[in-house]
Each structure stands twice: as C-alpha cells, then as structure tokens.
Coordinates of C-alpha atoms and ligand atoms in Angstrom, one line a residue:
M182 CA -16.9 -30.8 -5.6
D183 CA -15.5 -29.6 -8.9
S184 CA -18.3 -27.5 -10.1
A185 CA -21.2 -25.1 -9.0
K186 CA -24.6 -25.1 -10.5
L187 CA -26.5 -21.9 -11.3
I188 CA -30.2 -21.9 -12.2
L189 CA -31.1 -18.7 -14.1
Q190 CA -34.5 -18.1 -15.7
G191 CA -35.3 -21.8 -15.4
K192 CA -32.1 -22.9 -17.1
E193 CA -29.2 -24.7 -15.2
Y194 CA -25.6 -23.8 -15.8
E195 CA -22.6 -25.7 -14.5
L196 CA -19.6 -23.5 -13.4
P197 CA -16.1 -24.9 -12.7
I198 CA -14.6 -24.6 -9.2
I199 CA -11.0 -23.6 -8.6
V200 CA -9.4 -24.5 -5.2
G201 CA -6.3 -22.6 -4.2
S202 CA -3.2 -24.0 -2.4
E203 CA -4.6 -22.8 1.0
G204 CA -8.1 -24.2 0.3
E205 CA -9.8 -21.1 -1.0
I206 CA -12.7 -21.8 -3.3
G207 CA -13.4 -19.8 -6.5
I208 CA -16.3 -20.2 -8.9
D209 CA -14.9 -19.7 -12.4
I210 CA -17.5 -17.4 -14.2
S211 CA -15.2 -16.6 -17.2
K212 CA -17.6 -18.4 -19.6
L213 CA -20.9 -17.3 -17.8
R214 CA -21.9 -14.5 -20.2
A215 CA -21.2 -16.6 -23.3
Q216 CA -23.3 -19.4 -21.8
S217 CA -26.2 -17.4 -20.2
G218 CA -25.9 -13.8 -21.4
A219 CA -25.8 -12.7 -17.8
I220 CA -22.9 -11.2 -15.8
T221 CA -22.3 -11.0 -12.1
L222 CA -22.4 -7.7 -10.2
D223 CA -20.1 -7.0 -7.2
P224 CA -19.5 -3.3 -6.5
G225 CA -16.1 -2.9 -4.8
Y226 CA -15.2 -6.4 -5.9
G227 CA -15.5 -7.7 -2.3
N228 CA -16.5 -11.2 -3.5
T229 CA -14.6 -11.3 -6.8
G230 CA -11.2 -12.7 -7.6
S231 CA -9.4 -11.0 -10.4
C232 CA -6.5 -13.4 -10.9
L233 CA -4.6 -16.4 -9.7
S234 CA -1.5 -15.3 -7.7
S235 CA 1.3 -17.1 -5.8
I236 CA 2.7 -14.0 -4.1
T237 CA 0.8 -13.3 -0.9
F238 CA -1.8 -15.2 1.1
I239 CA -4.2 -13.5 3.5
D240 CA -6.8 -15.2 5.8
G241 CA -8.9 -12.3 7.1
E242 CA -10.8 -14.4 9.6
K243 CA -7.7 -15.9 11.2
G244 CA -5.5 -12.8 10.8
I245 CA -2.9 -14.6 8.6
L246 CA -0.6 -12.8 6.2
Q247 CA 2.2 -14.8 4.4
Y248 CA 4.6 -13.6 1.7
R249 CA 5.4 -16.5 -0.6
G250 CA 4.4 -18.8 2.3
Y251 CA 6.5 -17.1 5.0
P252 CA 4.4 -15.7 8.0
I253 CA 4.7 -12.0 8.3
E254 CA 5.6 -12.4 12.0
E255 CA 8.8 -14.3 11.1
L256 CA 9.8 -12.0 8.3
A257 CA 9.2 -9.0 10.6
R258 CA 11.5 -10.5 13.2
G259 CA 14.2 -12.1 11.1
A260 CA 14.5 -10.5 7.6
R261 CA 15.9 -7.3 6.0
F262 CA 13.7 -5.4 3.6
V263 CA 16.0 -6.0 0.7
E264 CA 15.6 -9.8 1.2
V265 CA 11.8 -9.4 1.3
C266 CA 12.0 -7.4 -2.0
H267 CA 13.8 -10.3 -3.6
L268 CA 11.4 -12.9 -2.1
L269 CA 8.3 -11.1 -3.3
I270 CA 9.6 -10.3 -6.8
Y271 CA 11.6 -13.5 -7.6
G272 CA 9.7 -16.0 -5.4
H273 CA 12.5 -17.1 -3.1
L274 CA 14.7 -15.6 -0.3
P275 CA 18.1 -14.8 -1.9
S276 CA 21.2 -16.9 -1.1
E277 CA 24.1 -14.9 0.3
N278 CA 25.6 -14.5 -3.2
E279 CA 22.2 -13.4 -4.6
L280 CA 21.7 -11.0 -1.8
T281 CA 25.1 -9.5 -2.2
Q282 CA 24.5 -9.0 -5.9
F283 CA 20.9 -7.7 -5.5
R284 CA 22.0 -5.2 -2.8
D285 CA 25.0 -4.1 -4.8
Q286 CA 22.8 -3.4 -7.8
L287 CA 20.3 -1.4 -5.6
I288 CA 23.2 0.6 -4.2
H289 CA 24.7 1.5 -7.6
H290 CA 21.4 2.6 -9.1
S291 CA 20.2 4.8 -6.3
M292 CA 21.4 8.1 -7.9
I293 CA 19.0 9.8 -10.2
H294 CA 19.8 11.5 -13.5
E295 CA 20.9 15.0 -12.7
D296 CA 18.3 16.4 -15.2
M297 CA 15.6 14.9 -13.0
K298 CA 16.4 17.5 -10.3
K299 CA 15.0 20.1 -12.7
L300 CA 11.6 18.3 -12.4
F301 CA 11.7 18.9 -8.6
E302 CA 12.4 22.6 -9.2
G303 CA 9.1 23.0 -11.0
Y304 CA 7.0 22.2 -7.9
P305 CA 5.9 24.7 -5.2
P306 CA 7.4 23.9 -1.7
T307 CA 3.9 23.0 -0.6
V308 CA 3.5 20.2 -3.1
H309 CA 2.4 16.9 -1.5
P310 CA 5.3 14.4 -1.8
M311 CA 2.9 11.7 -3.2
A312 CA 2.4 14.0 -6.3
V313 CA 6.1 14.2 -6.7
L314 CA 6.7 10.5 -6.2
S315 CA 4.0 9.6 -8.7
S316 CA 5.3 12.0 -11.4
M317 CA 9.0 11.1 -10.8
I318 CA 8.3 7.4 -11.2
S319 CA 6.2 8.0 -14.3
S320 CA 9.0 10.3 -15.7
M321 CA 11.5 7.4 -15.4
S322 CA 10.1 6.1 -18.7
A323 CA 11.5 9.2 -20.3
Y324 CA 15.0 8.3 -19.1
Y325 CA 14.7 4.6 -19.5
P326 CA 12.4 4.1 -22.5
N327 CA 12.9 0.3 -22.7
S328 CA 10.6 -0.3 -19.8
G329 CA 7.9 -2.4 -21.3
N330 CA 7.4 -6.0 -20.2
G331 CA 10.2 -8.1 -21.6
E332 CA 12.5 -5.1 -22.0
D333 CA 15.3 -4.8 -19.4
V334 CA 12.7 -5.9 -16.8
D335 CA 15.2 -6.9 -14.1
L336 CA 17.3 -3.7 -14.6
N337 CA 14.3 -1.5 -14.5
I338 CA 13.0 -3.2 -11.3
I339 CA 16.4 -2.4 -9.7
R340 CA 16.3 1.2 -11.0
L341 CA 12.7 1.7 -9.6
L342 CA 13.4 0.2 -6.1
A343 CA 16.8 2.0 -5.9
K344 CA 15.6 5.5 -7.1
A345 CA 12.2 5.6 -5.4
K346 CA 13.8 6.3 -1.9
T347 CA 15.9 9.0 -3.5
F348 CA 12.8 10.6 -5.0
A349 CA 11.1 10.5 -1.6
A350 CA 14.0 12.0 0.3
F351 CA 14.6 14.7 -2.3
S352 CA 11.0 15.7 -2.2
Y353 CA 11.3 16.1 1.6
K354 CA 14.5 18.2 1.4
K355 CA 12.9 20.4 -1.2
S356 CA 9.8 20.9 1.0
I357 CA 12.0 22.2 3.8
G358 CA 14.3 24.2 1.6
Q359 CA 17.4 22.1 2.4
P360 CA 20.0 20.9 -0.1
Y361 CA 19.5 17.3 -1.4
V362 CA 21.6 14.7 0.3
Y363 CA 22.9 12.1 -2.2
P364 CA 22.7 8.4 -1.6
R365 CA 25.6 6.7 0.1
N366 CA 26.9 3.3 -0.9
D367 CA 28.0 2.2 2.5
L368 CA 24.5 2.3 4.0
S369 CA 21.6 -0.2 4.1
Y370 CA 18.4 0.5 2.2
P371 CA 16.5 1.9 5.2
G372 CA 19.7 3.5 6.6
D373 CA 20.4 5.3 3.3
F374 CA 16.9 6.7 3.2
I375 CA 17.2 8.0 6.8
H376 CA 20.5 9.5 6.0
M377 CA 19.1 11.3 2.9
M378 CA 16.2 12.5 4.9
F379 CA 17.9 13.8 8.0
A380 CA 21.6 14.5 7.2
V381 CA 22.7 18.1 6.6
P382 CA 25.9 19.1 4.8
A383 CA 27.0 21.3 7.7
E384 CA 27.7 18.4 10.1
P385 CA 28.2 14.6 10.2
Y386 CA 25.1 12.5 10.7
E387 CA 25.2 8.9 12.1
V388 CA 22.0 6.9 11.3
P389 CA 20.6 5.8 14.6
P390 CA 20.2 2.0 14.6
V391 CA 16.8 2.3 16.3
L392 CA 15.5 4.4 13.3
E393 CA 17.1 2.0 10.8
D394 CA 15.5 -1.1 12.4
A395 CA 12.1 0.6 12.9
L396 CA 12.1 1.6 9.2
N397 CA 13.2 -1.9 8.1
L398 CA 10.2 -3.3 10.0
L399 CA 7.7 -0.8 8.6
L400 CA 8.9 -1.4 5.1
I401 CA 8.6 -5.2 5.5
L402 CA 5.1 -4.9 7.0
H403 CA 3.9 -2.8 4.1
A404 CA 5.6 -4.8 1.3
D405 CA 2.6 -6.6 -0.1
H406 CA -1.1 -7.3 0.6
E407 CA -2.5 -9.3 -2.4
Q408 CA -5.2 -7.6 -4.4
N409 CA -5.7 -4.3 -2.4
C410 CA -6.9 -1.2 -4.2
S411 CA -3.4 0.1 -5.3
T412 CA -2.1 -3.4 -6.3
S413 CA -5.2 -4.1 -8.3
T414 CA -4.7 -0.7 -10.0
V415 CA -1.1 -1.7 -10.9
R416 CA -2.4 -4.9 -12.5
M417 CA -5.2 -3.0 -14.2
V418 CA -2.8 -0.4 -15.8
G419 CA -0.2 -3.1 -16.6
S420 CA -2.8 -5.3 -18.2
S421 CA -2.9 -2.9 -21.2
Q422 CA 0.8 -3.5 -21.6
A423 CA 1.6 0.0 -20.1
N424 CA 5.3 0.0 -19.1
L425 CA 6.5 -0.8 -15.6
F426 CA 6.9 2.9 -14.5
A427 CA 3.5 4.0 -15.8
S428 CA 1.9 1.0 -13.9
M429 CA 3.7 1.9 -10.7
A430 CA 2.6 5.5 -10.9
G431 CA -0.9 4.3 -11.0
G432 CA -0.4 2.4 -7.8
V433 CA 1.1 5.4 -6.1
N434 CA -2.0 7.5 -7.0
A435 CA -4.5 4.8 -5.9
L436 CA -2.6 4.4 -2.6
W437 CA -2.8 8.2 -1.9
G438 CA -6.6 8.0 -1.1
A439 CA -7.7 8.5 2.5
L440 CA -9.4 5.1 2.6
H441 CA -6.2 3.3 1.6
G442 CA -2.6 4.4 2.2
G443 CA -3.6 7.9 2.9
A444 CA -5.2 6.7 6.1
N445 CA -1.9 6.7 8.1
Q446 CA -1.7 10.5 7.6
K447 CA -5.4 10.9 8.5
V448 CA -4.9 8.8 11.7
I449 CA -2.4 11.3 13.1
Q450 CA -4.5 14.2 12.0
M451 CA -7.5 12.6 13.7
L452 CA -5.6 11.9 17.0
Q453 CA -4.3 15.5 16.9
M454 CA -7.8 16.8 16.5
I455 CA -9.0 14.7 19.5
Y456 CA -6.0 15.8 21.5
D457 CA -6.9 19.5 20.7
D458 CA -10.5 18.8 21.7
N459 CA -9.7 18.1 25.3
E460 CA -8.7 14.5 24.5
D461 CA -12.4 13.7 24.3
Y462 CA -11.9 10.4 22.4
K463 CA -15.3 9.1 23.6
K464 CA -17.0 12.0 21.6
Y465 CA -15.3 10.8 18.4
I466 CA -16.2 7.1 19.0
E467 CA -19.8 8.3 19.1
L468 CA -19.3 10.4 16.0
A469 CA -17.9 7.4 14.1
K470 CA -21.0 5.5 15.0
D471 CA -23.4 8.3 13.9
K472 CA -24.5 7.7 10.3
S473 CA -25.5 11.3 9.9
S474 CA -21.8 12.3 10.4
D475 CA -19.2 11.4 7.7
F476 CA -16.6 10.9 10.4
K477 CA -14.8 7.5 10.3
L478 CA -12.3 6.3 12.9
M479 CA -9.3 6.4 10.6
G480 CA -7.0 3.4 11.0
F481 CA -10.0 1.2 11.9
G482 CA -11.7 -1.4 9.7
H483 CA -10.6 -3.5 6.8
R484 CA -12.2 -5.2 3.8
V485 CA -10.4 -8.5 4.5
Y486 CA -9.3 -8.7 8.1
K487 CA -12.4 -9.4 10.2
N488 CA -10.5 -10.5 13.3
F489 CA -7.3 -8.5 13.5
D490 CA -4.6 -7.1 11.2
P491 CA -1.5 -9.0 12.1
R492 CA 0.6 -6.0 11.0
A493 CA -1.2 -3.8 13.5
L494 CA -0.4 -6.3 16.3
I495 CA 3.3 -6.2 15.4
L496 CA 3.3 -2.4 15.2
K497 CA 1.4 -2.1 18.5
E498 CA 4.1 -4.0 20.2
S499 CA 7.0 -2.2 18.5
S500 CA 5.5 1.3 18.9
D501 CA 6.2 1.1 22.7
K502 CA 9.8 -0.1 22.2
V503 CA 10.6 2.4 19.4
L504 CA 9.1 5.4 21.4
E505 CA 11.0 4.3 24.5
Q506 CA 14.3 3.9 22.6
L507 CA 13.8 7.3 21.0
G508 CA 12.8 8.8 24.3
V509 CA 9.6 10.1 22.8
D510 CA 6.5 10.4 25.0
D511 CA 3.7 11.0 22.5
P512 CA 0.3 11.9 24.0
L513 CA -1.3 10.9 20.7
L514 CA -0.2 7.3 21.4
E515 CA -2.2 7.3 24.6
I516 CA -5.2 8.6 22.8
G517 CA -4.8 5.9 20.2
R518 CA -4.6 3.2 22.8
N519 CA -7.8 4.6 24.5
L520 CA -9.6 4.7 21.2
E521 CA -8.7 1.1 20.5
R522 CA -9.7 -0.1 24.0
I523 CA -13.1 1.7 23.9
A524 CA -13.8 0.7 20.3
L525 CA -13.0 -3.0 20.8
E526 CA -15.6 -3.1 23.6
D527 CA -18.2 -1.2 21.7
E528 CA -21.0 -3.2 20.0
Y529 CA -21.0 -1.0 16.9
F530 CA -17.3 -1.9 16.1
I531 CA -17.6 -5.5 17.4
E532 CA -20.7 -6.2 15.2
R533 CA -19.0 -4.8 12.1
K534 CA -15.7 -6.5 13.0
L535 CA -13.8 -3.2 12.9
Y536 CA -10.3 -3.6 14.3
P537 CA -7.2 -1.4 14.1
N538 CA -5.4 -1.9 10.8
V539 CA -1.8 -1.3 9.7
D540 CA -2.3 2.4 9.4
F541 CA -3.4 2.8 13.0
Y542 CA 0.0 2.5 14.6
S543 CA 2.4 3.1 11.7
G544 CA 1.7 6.9 11.8
I545 CA 2.7 7.0 15.6
I546 CA 6.1 5.4 14.8
Y547 CA 6.7 7.5 11.7
R548 CA 6.0 10.6 13.8
A549 CA 8.3 9.4 16.6
M550 CA 11.0 8.9 13.9
G551 CA 10.7 12.6 13.0
L552 CA 9.0 12.2 9.7
P553 CA 6.5 14.9 8.7
T554 CA 2.9 13.7 8.4
N555 CA 2.6 14.3 4.7
M556 CA 5.5 11.8 4.2
F557 CA 3.6 9.0 5.8
T558 CA 1.9 7.7 2.7
V559 CA 5.2 8.0 0.8
M560 CA 6.6 5.6 3.4
F561 CA 3.7 3.2 2.7
A562 CA 4.5 3.5 -1.1
L563 CA 8.2 2.7 -0.5
G564 CA 7.3 -0.4 1.4
R565 CA 4.6 -1.5 -1.1
L566 CA 6.8 -1.0 -4.2
P567 CA 8.2 -4.6 -4.2
G568 CA 4.7 -5.9 -3.9
W569 CA 3.4 -3.8 -6.8
I570 CA 6.5 -4.9 -8.9
A571 CA 5.9 -8.6 -8.0
H572 CA 2.3 -8.4 -9.1
W573 CA 3.1 -6.4 -12.3
K574 CA 5.7 -9.1 -13.2
E575 CA 3.4 -12.0 -12.4
M576 CA 0.6 -10.4 -14.5
S577 CA 3.0 -9.6 -17.4
E578 CA 4.4 -13.1 -17.5
D579 CA 1.0 -14.8 -17.5
P580 CA 0.7 -16.5 -21.0
H581 CA -3.1 -16.4 -20.6
G582 CA -3.1 -12.7 -19.4
R583 CA -5.9 -10.5 -20.8
I584 CA -6.5 -6.7 -20.6
Y585 CA -8.7 -5.9 -17.5
R586 CA -12.1 -4.8 -18.8
P587 CA -15.0 -5.4 -16.4
R588 CA -18.6 -5.2 -17.5
Q589 CA -21.5 -3.1 -16.0
I590 CA -25.2 -3.1 -15.7
Y591 CA -26.6 0.0 -17.5
T592 CA -29.3 1.9 -15.6
G593 CA -29.5 5.1 -17.7
E594 CA -32.1 6.3 -20.3
T595 CA -33.2 3.8 -22.9
K596 CA -32.9 4.8 -26.6
R597 CA -34.5 8.1 -27.5
S598 CA -34.4 10.5 -30.6
L599 CA -32.6 13.8 -30.8
K600 CA -35.0 16.8 -30.9
P601 CA -34.0 20.1 -32.4
I602 CA -33.3 22.6 -29.6
H603 CA -36.6 24.6 -30.2
M604 CA -38.6 21.5 -29.5
R605 CA -36.8 20.5 -26.2
Ligands
LIG155 C1 -5.3 -0.1 3.9 O1 -7.1 -3.8 1.1 C2 -6.0 -3.7 1.8 O2 -5.4 -4.7 2.0 C3 -5.6 -2.3 2.2 C4 -4.3 -2.3 3.1 C5 -3.1 -2.7 2.4 O3 -2.2 -3.2 3.0 O4 -3.0 -2.5 1.1 O5 -4.5 -3.2 4.2 C6 -4.1 -0.9 3.6 O6 -5.8 0.6 3.1 C7 -5.9 -0.3 5.3 C8 -7.3 0.5 5.5 C9 -6.9 2.0 5.8 N1 -8.2 2.8 5.7 C10 -8.7 3.3 6.9 O7 -8.3 3.1 8.0 C11 -9.9 4.2 6.6 C12 -11.0 3.9 7.6 N2 -11.6 2.6 7.3 C13 -12.8 2.5 6.5 O8 -12.9 3.5 5.5 C14 -13.1 1.1 6.0 O9 -13.0 0.3 7.1 C15 -12.3 0.5 4.9 C16 -12.2 1.4 3.7 C17 -10.9 0.1 5.3 C18 -13.0 -0.8 4.4 O10 -14.1 -0.5 3.8 P1 -15.2 -1.6 3.4 O11 -14.7 -2.9 3.4 O12 -15.9 -1.1 2.1 O13 -16.2 -1.6 4.6 P2 -17.5 -0.7 4.6 O14 -17.2 0.8 4.3 O15 -18.6 -1.3 3.8 O16 -17.9 -0.7 6.2 C19 -18.8 -1.7 6.7 C20 -19.5 -1.0 7.9 C21 -20.2 0.2 7.4 O17 -21.3 0.4 8.3 P3 -22.8 -0.1 7.9 O18 -23.2 0.5 6.6 O19 -22.7 -1.6 7.9 O20 -23.7 0.4 9.1 O21 -18.6 -0.6 8.8 C22 -18.6 0.8 8.9 C23 -19.2 1.3 7.7 O22 -19.9 2.6 7.9 N3 -17.2 1.3 9.0 C24 -16.7 2.2 9.8 C25 -15.3 2.3 9.6 N4 -15.0 1.4 8.7 C26 -16.1 0.8 8.3 N5 -17.4 3.0 10.7 C27 -16.6 3.9 11.4 N6 -15.2 4.0 11.3 C28 -14.6 3.2 10.4 N7 -13.2 3.3 10.2

C-alpha cells in the first residue's frame, strides 16, 4: 500500500502514501494541483497534515501523548521542566553536564535589559498580561537583532526561555502596583518564577515546595502538543523567515483565544458564574447542548482527543493533592467535578466525544496557587514556549522547507465591469 488512487472527472490520479513511525498514514497531495488542476478543501485543517515532525506524537483515540517518544505520564512524574525543554528543542534528554550547562545559561540570561522596563510603564495597569507578553517577546528583536534562523539560534533560544518568565512576573507586579522582583540565580525555573511573582521587598519569601512542584508539573504538561493552533501559527509565521521572536509572538497571540489557551481563564469564569447561579450546573449542561445558545462548556472537547486528554487525567489526580497540601477548599472544584460527572453520562457529550481537556483542571490549580485568573493563559504560554521553539527550529532547519501559503476556493462575484457612479 504505497499509493492512493483518486478518480476526478473520469481521470485517475495516483497519489503517494507516507507512513509515520507510529503508523499514521498520510496521502501526499503536494503534486495534486499540478496533475489535476484541483485542490483539496479542509476548513480548520482537521484532516490535513502540514508537515513531517519528530517532536510530539498524539493518538487522540487512545489518549496517548509522547514528547520525543517519552510518555507524558513518565515525564510528568519523573522530569524537571528544564529537562523537558532540552528534550523538545534538542531531541534528547540532557546528560548531567548538559543539564548543568543548559540550566546555568537559563539562569544567567533571566534578567531583562533595564530599558525594557520602560515598555512596561507604557501600559495601563488593567492591560491583559498576554498583550504584554506578546509585545515584550516581539520587542526582543530590538535588543537582539541577530535573531533570524541561523543567527545565534541557541543563544536566542536561551534568552527567550529565560526572559519570558521575567516578562510574565513583571507584568503581574505591574498590574498590582508592586515593585518588580528580580530573578534569583539560586532558584529553579519554576521556583524563580514563583519568587518573582509572590516575593515582596519588605520581607523574606521562601518558595513553597508544593507550589514549585505543581508549577513544574503544569509547565511540563503544557510544553508541546504537535500542530495545535498556536504552534501551527508559529510555523506559519516562521515559514516566511520571520525571526524567532516575531514567530513566538504570533504563537502567544494565537494561544490567547478563548477556544485555545484562553480556555483555562474561561473555565474558572464559567465555574464562578455557575457558583453564583446557585451552583446550578445542570442548567449550564443543558445550555451547552442548546444550539440556540452560544454557551460552550469551557474546558470540554478537543479536536484530536476523542477519548480522554491524558493531561486532564494527570491534573485531575494532582488537583486534589495540591489543594489539600495548600489547605485550599475550593467550591469551584466541586462544581467542576459535578459538571464532569454529569457531562460524561450525557448522550450529547458522549456522542460528540467531548471530554475534559487540559484547560479544565489547570485553572483550578493555578487559582489554588494564588495566581490571578488573567495570568492563567500566560502560564500556558510559558509552558508551551519550548514546544513552539522546537517546532520553529525544526521548520527552520528543513532543507525542503517552503513558505506556508494555502489555497482557497473562490465563491465571490465573477468578473464584472466598473460602472461610473451615476450608473450604479
Ligand atoms: C486547547 O489543539 C490542541 O492540541 C489544543 C490544546 C493544546 O495543548 O494546544 O490541547 C489546548 O486549546 C484545548 C481546548 C481548549 N478549548 C476549550 O475548552 C473551549 C471549548 N471547546 C470547544 O470550543 C471545542 O471543543 C474545541 C475548540 C476544543 C474543538 O473544536 P472542534 O474540533 O472544531 O469541534 P467542533 O466545534 O466542531 O465540535 C463538534 C461538536 C459541535 O456540535 P455539532 O455541530 O456536531 O452538533 O461538538 C460540539 C460542537 O457544538 N462541542 C461542544 C463543545 N465543544 C464542541 N458543545 C458544548 N461545549 C463544548 N465545549
């Protein structure tokens, strides 16, 4: 089975088949238009592969997620986020020496240029931190102009990973009118972020291990997810040879949307709305099923997972432990569990294979950690950064790489002549 046959308007065309290392089958249509004049049409790209990639494998029917072959369950239990960054970007888990060097570089590049603080001052306190993150990352090309592919790539990757958490923490401090807390070289990646977020100059602050471990887990679970909307955006922007920072800013902006990374913020807002409405979660299940309402059960459903999102399962288990260790009793968690239980028994959700996704439980844990809701999608972006970088690097290094330029089927007016205005 090395080809597929297509019969179009009485003519037969043979199309090559590509089989991936996990047995996925792809029909190569890259010559279809030249041979037949026809293109394919696939709104939302649900059936279309844009590239070959060796970074992440997902099997939506079996609930499998692997980063460079390692199951997400094993990485979640046994790895540190910095190791997973190295794995995704460079294709292998670092040796002890490589990890020491990689970690040391991240530590020594976590400060931002003092002039970049002026950029923060230009925003109103109410600015959404995703707007700040996107513009700060884009502005990095002003401070590090050699950021195209092939130029200081490894150094710019370090700069981006190291400074993104500083941008995020500074945007939070600005929003609450507190002074910035600078990075510390003696803390881990998640620990340093937590310290920058919650320390105040007036008193010493010890990073609680439960927060550090919870954030390490959340960052690993969000680190990559093959060709999702934001990663495909990074590849799209990078395919024009836009620099690393410009490509990443595109990914941040795509992630911000409510149907993608913005969902974790919407989940909490939805649970709060249900809580405030006498905890009537059954009413909202019915609303989600009612086509005349535009209400969706945020945190439910997924384009790829049609069984369960393995990340949601891991987070469901850890949410109990984290809330207990933090001594947090969050009524929204109970509402979330009731929503999940009812939805998983309801024909509408079963028929459409709608299960809780990664965003359903992550917001509960971020909230228990004391993070404000409008920082949730920023946390998703910090986790996804190594995945975006890995895909940008893989795309940039592809010797056969081409600029992304899809086709369309035109449905507008056919050719017509311009009439002078008095004749229209
Ligand atoms: C992420 O791609 C990735 O990998 C993304 C991500 C990653 O790690 O990068 O996993 C992260 O973005 C997770 C998804 C977070 N978004 C949400 O939780 C928002 C709520 N979910 C939906 O908007 C939706 O499920 C999507 C966007 C996630 C998936 O959309 P699809 O694949 O286009 O599915 P669809 O909209 O065509 O839905 C199929 C049917 C429709 O009903 P019918 O027309 O068949 O009658 O299911 C219904 C939809 O109306 N449906 C829902 C629903 N999600 C889908 N109905 C109620 N509530 C929902 N949440």
